[in-house]
């Protein structure tokens, strides 16, 4: 069955360092991969989308890579700040009968310490 | 431009009662998705609707759950005869009519359902 895995353990880093979050998937061929941020008690907020034919995408301090051979995406936050502390969700979209629905990983919680 | 609106934000029901969750998509958006987030779990797709049509309900439980998106008014997710296992956060998301694929989804704040 389709499976998406993100690090279940919280990631704790020092302010100013680069945070790297991992998303691995199996039994799936997504056309798109998206990353969302979710704060406690709130809905997810879109961050970045990367297509299957793209290797890397950047937006300000964020960078996403997408390796369809390894079936893995890495999400980087450079020069991290305490305000970056949140849960980050990886979501896959695509497939033969895709209707735009997203398949989410369980999320990784990032804690940036000042 | 108001974002996706959901109400109520919090809903408490006793076992056997009905729960109605409402979602108003962003202005100009005609695609609505419902997701459920159980405690300590990720978001799970439930249903995808366009105006007056259910496009994909592959994530909906077979019984007690239904959804609609009428021509006028908000989308409604209805849960009949709620059980404790229905306690979760229910999120609605919308996307523009320019195509469903490769579009970000805009999420509402969620409705937190508690079944006593």
PDB file of C-alpha atoms in Angstrom:
ATOM      1  CA  UNK A   1       0.000   0.000   0.000  1.00  0.00           C
ATOM      2  CA  UNK A   2       1.003   3.631  -0.425  1.00  0.00           C
ATOM      3  CA  UNK A   3       3.082   4.918   2.410  1.00  0.00           C
ATOM      4  CA  UNK A   4       4.597   8.297   3.265  1.00  0.00           C
ATOM      5  CA  UNK A   5       7.090   8.574   6.077  1.00  0.00           C
ATOM      6  CA  UNK A   6       8.415  11.616   7.817  1.00  0.00           C
ATOM      7  CA  UNK A   7      10.668  11.635  10.868  1.00  0.00           C
ATOM      8  CA  UNK A   8       8.307  11.073  13.753  1.00  0.00           C
ATOM      9  CA  UNK A   9      10.801  12.369  16.268  1.00  0.00           C
ATOM     10  CA  UNK A  10      10.933  16.098  16.829  1.00  0.00           C
ATOM     11  CA  UNK A  11      13.875  17.938  15.349  1.00  0.00           C
ATOM     12  CA  UNK A  12      15.601  20.355  17.729  1.00  0.00           C
ATOM     13  CA  UNK A  13      18.139  22.787  16.345  1.00  0.00           C
ATOM     14  CA  UNK A  14      19.854  25.993  17.331  1.00  0.00           C
ATOM     15  CA  UNK A  15      18.831  29.312  15.838  1.00  0.00           C
ATOM     16  CA  UNK A  16      20.829  30.160  12.746  1.00  0.00           C
ATOM     17  CA  UNK A  17      21.449  26.537  11.750  1.00  0.00           C
ATOM     18  CA  UNK A  18      19.928  24.763   8.760  1.00  0.00           C
ATOM     19  CA  UNK A  19      17.021  22.436   9.458  1.00  0.00           C
ATOM     20  CA  UNK A  20      16.631  19.438   7.133  1.00  0.00           C
ATOM     21  CA  UNK A  21      13.419  17.427   7.123  1.00  0.00           C
ATOM     22  CA  UNK A  22      12.924  14.185   5.217  1.00  0.00           C
ATOM     23  CA  UNK A  23       9.939  12.745   3.394  1.00  0.00           C
ATOM     24  CA  UNK A  24      10.114   9.197   1.995  1.00  0.00           C
ATOM     25  CA  UNK A  25       7.381   7.410   0.098  1.00  0.00           C
ATOM     26  CA  UNK A  26       6.707   3.944  -1.297  1.00  0.00           C
ATOM     27  CA  UNK A  27       4.283   2.445  -3.814  1.00  0.00           C
ATOM     28  CA  UNK A  28       3.449   5.826  -5.248  1.00  0.00           C
ATOM     29  CA  UNK A  29       4.375   7.892  -8.298  1.00  0.00           C
ATOM     30  CA  UNK A  30       3.439  11.446  -7.443  1.00  0.00           C
ATOM     31  CA  UNK A  31       3.300  14.115 -10.100  1.00  0.00           C
ATOM     32  CA  UNK A  32       3.703  16.809  -7.474  1.00  0.00           C
ATOM     33  CA  UNK A  33       5.014  17.043  -3.957  1.00  0.00           C
ATOM     34  CA  UNK A  34       3.995  19.822  -1.590  1.00  0.00           C
ATOM     35  CA  UNK A  35       5.188  21.011   1.786  1.00  0.00           C
ATOM     36  CA  UNK A  36       2.924  22.643   4.349  1.00  0.00           C
ATOM     37  CA  UNK A  37       3.467  24.191   7.745  1.00  0.00           C
ATOM     38  CA  UNK A  38       0.997  23.597  10.574  1.00  0.00           C
ATOM     39  CA  UNK A  39       0.955  25.467  13.873  1.00  0.00           C
ATOM     40  CA  UNK A  40      -0.909  24.071  16.916  1.00  0.00           C
ATOM     41  CA  UNK A  41      -4.661  24.499  16.624  1.00  0.00           C
ATOM     42  CA  UNK A  42      -4.483  25.817  13.071  1.00  0.00           C
ATOM     43  CA  UNK A  43      -4.902  24.589   9.538  1.00  0.00           C
ATOM     44  CA  UNK A  44      -1.927  23.782   7.294  1.00  0.00           C
ATOM     45  CA  UNK A  45      -0.378  26.594   5.290  1.00  0.00           C
ATOM     46  CA  UNK A  46       1.159  25.965   1.880  1.00  0.00           C
ATOM     47  CA  UNK A  47       4.906  26.543   1.542  1.00  0.00           C
ATOM     48  CA  UNK A  48       6.281  25.007  -1.652  1.00  0.00           C
ATOM     49  CA  UNK A  49       5.316  22.744  -4.544  1.00  0.00           C
ATOM     50  CA  UNK A  50       7.760  20.768  -6.681  1.00  0.00           C
ATOM     51  CA  UNK A  51       6.968  18.808  -9.827  1.00  0.00           C
ATOM     52  CA  UNK A  52       8.217  15.336 -10.650  1.00  0.00           C
ATOM     53  CA  UNK A  53      10.493  16.691 -13.376  1.00  0.00           C
ATOM     54  CA  UNK A  54      12.080  19.270 -11.066  1.00  0.00           C
ATOM     55  CA  UNK A  55      15.063  18.472  -8.886  1.00  0.00           C
ATOM     56  CA  UNK A  56      15.075  21.510  -6.669  1.00  0.00           C
ATOM     57  CA  UNK A  57      12.954  24.525  -5.791  1.00  0.00           C
ATOM     58  CA  UNK A  58      13.770  27.536  -3.639  1.00  0.00           C
ATOM     59  CA  UNK A  59      11.758  30.252  -1.952  1.00  0.00           C
ATOM     60  CA  UNK A  60      13.547  32.722   0.301  1.00  0.00           C
ATOM     61  CA  UNK A  61      15.104  30.599   3.109  1.00  0.00           C
ATOM     62  CA  UNK A  62      13.349  27.429   1.985  1.00  0.00           C
ATOM     63  CA  UNK A  63      14.656  24.772  -0.363  1.00  0.00           C
ATOM     64  CA  UNK A  64      13.010  21.551  -1.490  1.00  0.00           C
ATOM     65  CA  UNK A  65      14.586  18.688  -3.409  1.00  0.00           C
ATOM     66  CA  UNK A  66      12.706  15.854  -5.087  1.00  0.00           C
ATOM     67  CA  UNK A  67      14.415  12.595  -6.055  1.00  0.00           C
ATOM     68  CA  UNK A  68      11.935  10.294  -7.809  1.00  0.00           C
ATOM     69  CA  UNK A  69      14.532   7.505  -8.013  1.00  0.00           C
ATOM     70  CA  UNK A  70      15.123   7.476  -4.262  1.00  0.00           C
ATOM     71  CA  UNK A  71      11.445   8.362  -3.687  1.00  0.00           C
ATOM     72  CA  UNK A  72      12.489  11.078  -1.319  1.00  0.00           C
ATOM     73  CA  UNK A  73      12.099  14.786  -0.753  1.00  0.00           C
ATOM     74  CA  UNK A  74      14.261  16.914   1.503  1.00  0.00           C
ATOM     75  CA  UNK A  75      13.039  20.205   2.932  1.00  0.00           C
ATOM     76  CA  UNK A  76      15.631  22.697   4.145  1.00  0.00           C
ATOM     77  CA  UNK A  77      15.211  25.863   6.182  1.00  0.00           C
ATOM     78  CA  UNK A  78      18.398  27.915   6.227  1.00  0.00           C
ATOM     79  CA  UNK A  79      19.263  30.472   8.920  1.00  0.00           C
ATOM     80  CA  UNK A  80      16.474  29.055  11.059  1.00  0.00           C
ATOM     81  CA  UNK A  81      14.623  31.249  13.530  1.00  0.00           C
ATOM     82  CA  UNK A  82      12.490  30.448  16.594  1.00  0.00           C
ATOM     83  CA  UNK A  83       9.470  31.567  14.539  1.00  0.00           C
ATOM     84  CA  UNK A  84      10.116  28.589  12.235  1.00  0.00           C
ATOM     85  CA  UNK A  85       9.111  26.239  15.067  1.00  0.00           C
ATOM     86  CA  UNK A  86       6.090  24.294  13.827  1.00  0.00           C
ATOM     87  CA  UNK A  87       5.068  20.950  12.348  1.00  0.00           C
ATOM     88  CA  UNK A  88       5.968  20.480   8.698  1.00  0.00           C
ATOM     89  CA  UNK A  89       3.867  18.234   6.500  1.00  0.00           C
ATOM     90  CA  UNK A  90       4.850  16.565   3.275  1.00  0.00           C
ATOM     91  CA  UNK A  91       2.006  15.861   0.834  1.00  0.00           C
ATOM     92  CA  UNK A  92       1.921  13.889  -2.393  1.00  0.00           C
ATOM     93  CA  UNK A  93      -0.381  14.472  -5.306  1.00  0.00           C
ATOM     94  CA  UNK A  94      -0.750  12.533  -8.498  1.00  0.00           C
ATOM     95  CA  UNK A  95      -1.299   9.092  -9.876  1.00  0.00           C
ATOM     96  CA  UNK A  96      -3.406   7.545 -12.580  1.00  0.00           C
ATOM     97  CA  UNK A  97      -6.752   8.701 -11.229  1.00  0.00           C
ATOM     98  CA  UNK A  98      -5.650  11.817  -9.489  1.00  0.00           C
ATOM     99  CA  UNK A  99      -8.275  14.320  -8.527  1.00  0.00           C
ATOM    100  CA  UNK A 100      -5.943  16.738  -6.797  1.00  0.00           C
ATOM    101  CA  UNK A 101      -6.382  15.114  -3.404  1.00  0.00           C
ATOM    102  CA  UNK A 102      -3.332  15.219  -1.178  1.00  0.00           C
ATOM    103  CA  UNK A 103      -1.826  12.265   0.669  1.00  0.00           C
ATOM    104  CA  UNK A 104      -0.087  13.590   3.774  1.00  0.00           C
ATOM    105  CA  UNK A 105       2.752  12.307   5.891  1.00  0.00           C
ATOM    106  CA  UNK A 106       2.310  12.448   9.647  1.00  0.00           C
ATOM    107  CA  UNK A 107       4.543  15.505   9.918  1.00  0.00           C
ATOM    108  CA  UNK A 108       7.789  16.395  11.648  1.00  0.00           C
ATOM    109  CA  UNK A 109       7.855  18.880  14.504  1.00  0.00           C
ATOM    110  CA  UNK A 110      10.691  21.376  14.353  1.00  0.00           C
ATOM    111  CA  UNK A 111      11.826  23.284  17.429  1.00  0.00           C
ATOM    112  CA  UNK A 112      14.318  26.121  16.893  1.00  0.00           C
ATOM    113  CA  UNK A 113      15.971  27.258  20.076  1.00  0.00           C
ATOM    114  CA  UNK A 114      17.281  30.814  20.503  1.00  0.00           C
TER     115      UNK A 114
ATOM    116  CA  UNK B   1     -10.046  38.563   0.495  1.00  0.00           C
ATOM    117  CA  UNK B   2     -11.263  36.321   3.265  1.00  0.00           C
ATOM    118  CA  UNK B   3      -9.669  32.904   3.559  1.00  0.00           C
ATOM    119  CA  UNK B   4     -11.402  29.577   3.922  1.00  0.00           C
ATOM    120  CA  UNK B   5     -13.952  29.759   6.704  1.00  0.00           C
ATOM    121  CA  UNK B   6     -15.135  26.890   8.815  1.00  0.00           C
ATOM    122  CA  UNK B   7     -17.715  26.813  11.539  1.00  0.00           C
ATOM    123  CA  UNK B   8     -18.167  25.979  14.201  1.00  0.00           C
ATOM    124  CA  UNK B   9     -14.563  25.988  15.396  1.00  0.00           C
ATOM    125  CA  UNK B  10     -15.421  23.652  18.244  1.00  0.00           C
ATOM    126  CA  UNK B  11     -18.325  21.218  18.373  1.00  0.00           C
ATOM    127  CA  UNK B  12     -19.296  18.924  21.217  1.00  0.00           C
ATOM    128  CA  UNK B  13     -21.766  16.127  20.614  1.00  0.00           C
ATOM    129  CA  UNK B  14     -22.984  13.164  22.613  1.00  0.00           C
ATOM    130  CA  UNK B  15     -22.853   9.697  21.133  1.00  0.00           C
ATOM    131  CA  UNK B  16     -25.705   9.139  18.718  1.00  0.00           C
ATOM    132  CA  UNK B  17     -26.204  12.798  17.833  1.00  0.00           C
ATOM    133  CA  UNK B  18     -25.581  14.393  14.470  1.00  0.00           C
ATOM    134  CA  UNK B  19     -22.679  16.717  13.658  1.00  0.00           C
ATOM    135  CA  UNK B  20     -22.795  19.275  10.844  1.00  0.00           C
ATOM    136  CA  UNK B  21     -19.591  20.983   9.820  1.00  0.00           C
ATOM    137  CA  UNK B  22     -19.647  23.913   7.424  1.00  0.00           C
ATOM    138  CA  UNK B  23     -17.006  25.222   5.062  1.00  0.00           C
ATOM    139  CA  UNK B  24     -17.024  28.355   2.917  1.00  0.00           C
ATOM    140  CA  UNK B  25     -14.204  28.255   0.349  1.00  0.00           C
ATOM    141  CA  UNK B  26     -12.166  31.229  -0.667  1.00  0.00           C
ATOM    142  CA  UNK B  27     -13.889  33.619  -3.024  1.00  0.00           C
ATOM    143  CA  UNK B  28     -13.678  32.347  -6.564  1.00  0.00           C
ATOM    144  CA  UNK B  29     -12.740  28.800  -5.551  1.00  0.00           C
ATOM    145  CA  UNK B  30     -15.028  26.037  -6.741  1.00  0.00           C
ATOM    146  CA  UNK B  31     -13.146  22.986  -5.478  1.00  0.00           C
ATOM    147  CA  UNK B  32     -13.501  21.829  -1.889  1.00  0.00           C
ATOM    148  CA  UNK B  33     -11.625  19.050  -0.096  1.00  0.00           C
ATOM    149  CA  UNK B  34     -12.349  17.661   3.367  1.00  0.00           C
ATOM    150  CA  UNK B  35      -9.630  16.086   5.511  1.00  0.00           C
ATOM    151  CA  UNK B  36      -9.699  14.548   8.972  1.00  0.00           C
ATOM    152  CA  UNK B  37      -6.858  14.686  11.483  1.00  0.00           C
ATOM    153  CA  UNK B  38      -7.054  12.222  14.339  1.00  0.00           C
ATOM    154  CA  UNK B  39      -4.976  12.871  17.465  1.00  0.00           C
ATOM    155  CA  UNK B  40      -1.294  12.105  16.845  1.00  0.00           C
ATOM    156  CA  UNK B  41      -2.001  11.210  13.209  1.00  0.00           C
ATOM    157  CA  UNK B  42      -1.606  12.926   9.891  1.00  0.00           C
ATOM    158  CA  UNK B  43      -4.280  14.465   7.739  1.00  0.00           C
ATOM    159  CA  UNK B  44      -6.398  11.925   5.867  1.00  0.00           C
ATOM    160  CA  UNK B  45      -8.325  12.797   2.705  1.00  0.00           C
ATOM    161  CA  UNK B  46     -12.050  12.243   2.940  1.00  0.00           C
ATOM    162  CA  UNK B  47     -13.880  13.758  -0.015  1.00  0.00           C
ATOM    163  CA  UNK B  48     -13.482  16.154  -2.936  1.00  0.00           C
ATOM    164  CA  UNK B  49     -16.418  18.164  -4.223  1.00  0.00           C
ATOM    165  CA  UNK B  50     -17.189  20.722  -6.859  1.00  0.00           C
ATOM    166  CA  UNK B  51     -20.403  22.711  -6.926  1.00  0.00           C
ATOM    167  CA  UNK B  52     -23.293  20.216  -6.776  1.00  0.00           C
ATOM    168  CA  UNK B  53     -21.024  17.262  -7.498  1.00  0.00           C
ATOM    169  CA  UNK B  54     -19.058  14.739  -5.485  1.00  0.00           C
ATOM    170  CA  UNK B  55     -15.939  14.017  -7.521  1.00  0.00           C
ATOM    171  CA  UNK B  56     -13.981  11.693  -5.238  1.00  0.00           C
ATOM    172  CA  UNK B  57     -15.285  10.202  -2.001  1.00  0.00           C
ATOM    173  CA  UNK B  58     -12.736   7.417  -1.721  1.00  0.00           C
ATOM    174  CA  UNK B  59     -11.728   8.502   1.790  1.00  0.00           C
ATOM    175  CA  UNK B  60     -15.201   8.700   3.251  1.00  0.00           C
ATOM    176  CA  UNK B  61     -16.339   6.036   5.705  1.00  0.00           C
ATOM    177  CA  UNK B  62     -19.074   3.976   4.099  1.00  0.00           C
ATOM    178  CA  UNK B  63     -21.677   4.692   6.747  1.00  0.00           C
ATOM    179  CA  UNK B  64     -22.834   7.744   8.683  1.00  0.00           C
ATOM    180  CA  UNK B  65     -20.739  10.264   6.741  1.00  0.00           C
ATOM    181  CA  UNK B  66     -21.971  12.402   3.878  1.00  0.00           C
ATOM    182  CA  UNK B  67     -20.902  15.623   2.184  1.00  0.00           C
ATOM    183  CA  UNK B  68     -22.454  18.156  -0.125  1.00  0.00           C
ATOM    184  CA  UNK B  69     -21.523  21.398  -1.842  1.00  0.00           C
ATOM    185  CA  UNK B  70     -24.735  23.029  -3.051  1.00  0.00           C
ATOM    186  CA  UNK B  71     -25.002  25.636  -5.771  1.00  0.00           C
ATOM    187  CA  UNK B  72     -25.543  28.276  -3.114  1.00  0.00           C
ATOM    188  CA  UNK B  73     -24.057  28.235   0.344  1.00  0.00           C
ATOM    189  CA  UNK B  74     -21.241  26.437   2.106  1.00  0.00           C
ATOM    190  CA  UNK B  75     -20.079  22.871   1.802  1.00  0.00           C
ATOM    191  CA  UNK B  76     -21.438  20.634   4.548  1.00  0.00           C
ATOM    192  CA  UNK B  77     -19.856  17.547   6.080  1.00  0.00           C
ATOM    193  CA  UNK B  78     -22.475  15.603   7.981  1.00  0.00           C
ATOM    194  CA  UNK B  79     -21.817  12.849  10.490  1.00  0.00           C
ATOM    195  CA  UNK B  80     -24.832  10.948  11.719  1.00  0.00           C
ATOM    196  CA  UNK B  81     -24.990   9.002  14.987  1.00  0.00           C
ATOM    197  CA  UNK B  82     -21.541  10.099  16.081  1.00  0.00           C
ATOM    198  CA  UNK B  83     -19.290   7.759  18.037  1.00  0.00           C
ATOM    199  CA  UNK B  84     -16.249   8.545  20.193  1.00  0.00           C
ATOM    200  CA  UNK B  85     -13.930   7.517  17.370  1.00  0.00           C
ATOM    201  CA  UNK B  86     -15.243  10.437  15.293  1.00  0.00           C
ATOM    202  CA  UNK B  87     -13.522  12.887  17.655  1.00  0.00           C
ATOM    203  CA  UNK B  88     -10.958  14.666  15.518  1.00  0.00           C
ATOM    204  CA  UNK B  89     -10.115  17.914  13.782  1.00  0.00           C
ATOM    205  CA  UNK B  90     -11.869  18.268  10.433  1.00  0.00           C
ATOM    206  CA  UNK B  91     -10.243  20.562   7.896  1.00  0.00           C
ATOM    207  CA  UNK B  92     -11.659  21.955   4.726  1.00  0.00           C
ATOM    208  CA  UNK B  93      -9.448  23.161   1.888  1.00  0.00           C
ATOM    209  CA  UNK B  94     -10.246  24.926  -1.352  1.00  0.00           C
ATOM    210  CA  UNK B  95      -8.457  25.442  -4.626  1.00  0.00           C
ATOM    211  CA  UNK B  96      -9.156  27.617  -7.653  1.00  0.00           C
ATOM    212  CA  UNK B  97     -11.048  26.411 -10.720  1.00  0.00           C
ATOM    213  CA  UNK B  98      -7.955  26.609 -12.936  1.00  0.00           C
ATOM    214  CA  UNK B  99      -7.431  22.887 -12.558  1.00  0.00           C
ATOM    215  CA  UNK B 100      -7.115  20.515  -9.665  1.00  0.00           C
ATOM    216  CA  UNK B 101      -3.596  19.305 -10.291  1.00  0.00           C
ATOM    217  CA  UNK B 102      -0.475  21.076  -9.153  1.00  0.00           C
ATOM    218  CA  UNK B 103      -2.377  23.672  -7.173  1.00  0.00           C
ATOM    219  CA  UNK B 104      -1.810  24.618  -3.596  1.00  0.00           C
ATOM    220  CA  UNK B 105      -4.741  24.084  -1.331  1.00  0.00           C
ATOM    221  CA  UNK B 106      -5.916  26.750   1.067  1.00  0.00           C
ATOM    222  CA  UNK B 107      -6.964  25.332   4.394  1.00  0.00           C
ATOM    223  CA  UNK B 108      -9.471  26.608   6.890  1.00  0.00           C
ATOM    224  CA  UNK B 109      -8.840  26.716  10.644  1.00  0.00           C
ATOM    225  CA  UNK B 110     -10.639  23.423  11.199  1.00  0.00           C
ATOM    226  CA  UNK B 111     -13.548  22.229  13.305  1.00  0.00           C
ATOM    227  CA  UNK B 112     -12.610  20.293  16.393  1.00  0.00           C
ATOM    228  CA  UNK B 113     -15.279  17.702  17.090  1.00  0.00           C
ATOM    229  CA  UNK B 114     -15.466  16.119  20.517  1.00  0.00           C
ATOM    230  CA  UNK B 115     -17.859  13.237  21.078  1.00  0.00           C
ATOM    231  CA  UNK B 116     -18.731  12.575  24.704  1.00  0.00           C
TER     232      UNK B 116
END
